[in-house]
Amino acid sequence: MSATVEISEENGEYTAVDSETGATGIGKTRAMALAALAVRLGAEENRGSTDERAELRALAERTRRRFEREEVSEDDVKDAISWARSE
């Protein structure tokens, strides 16, 4: 089975939901919701290690701040994903 991610928007807040696990990520942009979901899924895969969870949370926070600071748009993320898939 191949998991998919559904993204919805309500009142300016985006929610990304993994179809396989039901895990969610929430953010101010689609990209941030996807990043939050990725961190959550990664944390679930590494449940046994508190240090790894703390590292993932720290990574997510650094990524969120950098995206906001550098004003990374959803189009930027889409372009990056398209480029990565083409390589």
Rosetta silent file (secondary structure, phi, psi, omega in degrees, C-alpha in Angstrom):
SEQUENCE: MSATVEISEENGEYTAVDSETGATGIGKTRAMALAALAVRLGAEENRGSTDERAELRALAERTRRRFEREEVSEDDVKDAISWARSE
SCORE:     score description
SCORE:     0.000 S_00000001
   1 L     0.000  141.712  179.614    0.000    0.000    0.000 S_00000001
   2 L  -108.063  123.284 -179.675    1.175    3.482   -0.812 S_00000001
   3 L   -76.552  149.213  173.776    0.439    6.199    1.707 S_00000001
   4 L  -124.695  164.999  178.008   -0.789    9.589    0.569 S_00000001
   5 E  -121.810  128.402  176.304   -0.951   12.938    2.309 S_00000001
   6 E  -106.388  132.064  179.642   -4.046   15.102    2.267 S_00000001
   7 E  -116.430  128.919  177.186   -3.637   18.797    3.010 S_00000001
   8 E  -124.651  159.775 -179.930   -6.542   20.978    4.059 S_00000001
   9 E  -128.763  134.315  176.247   -6.751   24.629    5.009 S_00000001
  10 E  -145.627  123.801  178.803   -9.021   26.240    7.551 S_00000001
  11 L    54.022   39.576  176.972   -8.804   29.801    8.831 S_00000001
  12 L    78.625    8.515  179.081   -5.285   30.236    7.450 S_00000001
  13 E  -119.185  131.369 -177.993   -3.924   27.079    9.099 S_00000001
  14 E  -100.260  143.274  176.900   -2.906   24.033    7.070 S_00000001
  15 E  -126.990  125.783  176.270   -3.201   20.433    8.218 S_00000001
  16 E  -106.844  129.662 -177.370   -1.376   17.560    6.508 S_00000001
  17 E  -123.730  125.999  176.210   -2.701   14.045    7.255 S_00000001
  18 E   -80.247  125.058 -175.335   -0.890   10.801    6.403 S_00000001
  19 L   -68.824  -26.514 -176.326   -3.425    8.306    5.030 S_00000001
  20 L   -80.863  -42.214 -174.285   -1.569    5.258    6.324 S_00000001
  21 L  -105.225  -20.829 -174.946   -0.950    6.276    9.935 S_00000001
  22 L    81.349    0.857  179.130   -3.407    9.111   10.503 S_00000001
  23 L   -63.866  149.023 -178.891   -0.532   11.257   11.802 S_00000001
  24 E  -127.091  155.887  172.348   -0.985   14.993   11.316 S_00000001
  25 E  -135.437  139.416 -176.879    1.178   18.057   10.924 S_00000001
  26 E  -124.433  139.385  178.791   -0.069   21.628   11.287 S_00000001
  27 E  -159.290  170.532  179.636    1.506   24.817    9.997 S_00000001
  28 L   -75.817  -18.413  177.079    0.955   28.339    8.719 S_00000001
  29 L  -132.189  166.411  176.378    1.812   27.157    5.190 S_00000001
  30 H   -59.702  -42.010 -178.384    1.449   23.901    3.274 S_00000001
  31 H   -61.976  -41.555 -179.357    5.215   23.460    3.464 S_00000001
  32 H   -69.509  -35.322  176.975    5.275   23.891    7.234 S_00000001
  33 H   -64.589  -42.002  177.415    2.403   21.430    7.668 S_00000001
  34 H   -64.690  -41.682  178.739    4.314   18.879    5.576 S_00000001
  35 H   -62.900  -42.766  178.695    7.507   19.513    7.550 S_00000001
  36 H   -63.397  -40.082  177.664    5.641   19.057   10.838 S_00000001
  37 H   -64.255  -42.865  179.619    4.123   15.820    9.535 S_00000001
  38 H   -60.809  -41.657  178.566    7.538   14.559    8.441 S_00000001
  39 H   -64.373  -44.228 -179.934    8.968   15.258   11.883 S_00000001
  40 H   -62.563  -44.364  179.297    6.048   13.516   13.567 S_00000001
  41 H   -64.068  -39.957  177.286    6.364   10.453   11.318 S_00000001
  42 H   -63.480  -39.542  178.949   10.103   10.363   11.935 S_00000001
  43 H   -65.437  -38.237  179.172    9.532   10.580   15.678 S_00000001
  44 H   -66.198  -33.591  178.650    7.061    7.698   15.534 S_00000001
  45 H   -70.060  -25.814 -176.520    9.628    5.553   13.726 S_00000001
  46 L  -113.752   39.410 -174.271   12.167    6.289   16.478 S_00000001
  47 L   -53.524  -32.800 -172.855    9.889    5.974   19.512 S_00000001
  48 L   -70.430  -16.569 -172.024   12.454    4.306   21.679 S_00000001
  49 L  -115.483  112.652  177.483   14.881    7.188   21.822 S_00000001
  50 H   -64.747  -38.594  179.278   14.112   10.371   23.719 S_00000001
  51 H   -60.978  -41.793  179.994   17.307   11.937   22.386 S_00000001
  52 H   -66.199  -38.159  177.344   16.216   11.291   18.808 S_00000001
  53 H   -63.211  -44.132  179.549   12.814   12.824   19.471 S_00000001
  54 H   -63.245  -39.528  177.237   14.421   15.917   20.943 S_00000001
  55 H   -63.722  -41.234  178.995   16.721   16.152   17.921 S_00000001
  56 H   -65.341  -41.961  178.310   13.753   15.894   15.549 S_00000001
  57 H   -63.645  -41.340  179.157   11.843   18.585   17.408 S_00000001
  58 H   -65.083  -41.407  177.541   14.899   20.828   17.347 S_00000001
  59 H   -62.057  -44.576  179.461   15.370   20.194   13.624 S_00000001
  60 H   -60.566  -42.674 -179.318   11.717   20.987   12.948 S_00000001
  61 H   -66.411  -43.702  177.618   11.963   24.230   14.891 S_00000001
  62 H   -61.892  -41.003  179.434   15.163   25.289   13.111 S_00000001
  63 H   -64.579  -45.813  179.284   13.559   24.464    9.754 S_00000001
  64 H   -58.851  -47.479 -179.376   10.382   26.398   10.600 S_00000001
  65 H   -62.757  -42.152 -179.266   12.348   29.469   11.695 S_00000001
  66 H   -65.839  -43.210  177.916   14.563   29.365    8.609 S_00000001
  67 H   -58.082  -45.134 -179.887   11.570   29.003    6.260 S_00000001
  68 H   -66.875  -44.827 -178.918    9.915   31.994    7.914 S_00000001
  69 H   -61.641  -42.657 -177.283   13.121   34.079    8.012 S_00000001
  70 L   -91.332    5.427  177.576   13.919   33.390    4.359 S_00000001
  71 L    50.780   50.796  177.227   10.254   33.718    3.340 S_00000001
  72 L   -70.669  124.074 -177.874   10.175   30.322    1.626 S_00000001
  73 L   -93.585  167.090  175.865    6.938   30.146   -0.328 S_00000001
  74 H   -61.646  -36.960  177.864    4.803   27.160   -1.190 S_00000001
  75 H   -63.757  -37.629  176.226    5.862   27.619   -4.815 S_00000001
  76 H   -59.651  -43.917 -179.048    9.510   27.413   -3.718 S_00000001
  77 H   -65.985  -44.411  178.566    8.775   24.108   -2.004 S_00000001
  78 H   -59.658  -43.809  178.615    6.862   22.759   -5.006 S_00000001
  79 H   -62.104  -41.294 -179.886    9.748   23.707   -7.307 S_00000001
  80 H   -65.278  -40.670  179.014   12.252   22.028   -4.974 S_00000001
  81 H   -65.274  -43.348  178.445   10.173   18.845   -4.832 S_00000001
  82 H   -61.458  -43.427  179.082    9.841   18.786   -8.619 S_00000001
  83 H   -61.987  -46.483 -177.923   13.577   19.277   -8.994 S_00000001
  84 H   -61.479  -40.430  179.663   14.370   16.530   -6.454 S_00000001
  85 H   -68.187  -26.474 -178.596   12.056   14.083   -8.172 S_00000001
  86 H   -80.671  -15.738 -178.021   13.688   14.797  -11.536 S_00000001
  87 L   -81.337    0.000    0.000   17.181   13.941  -10.276 S_00000001
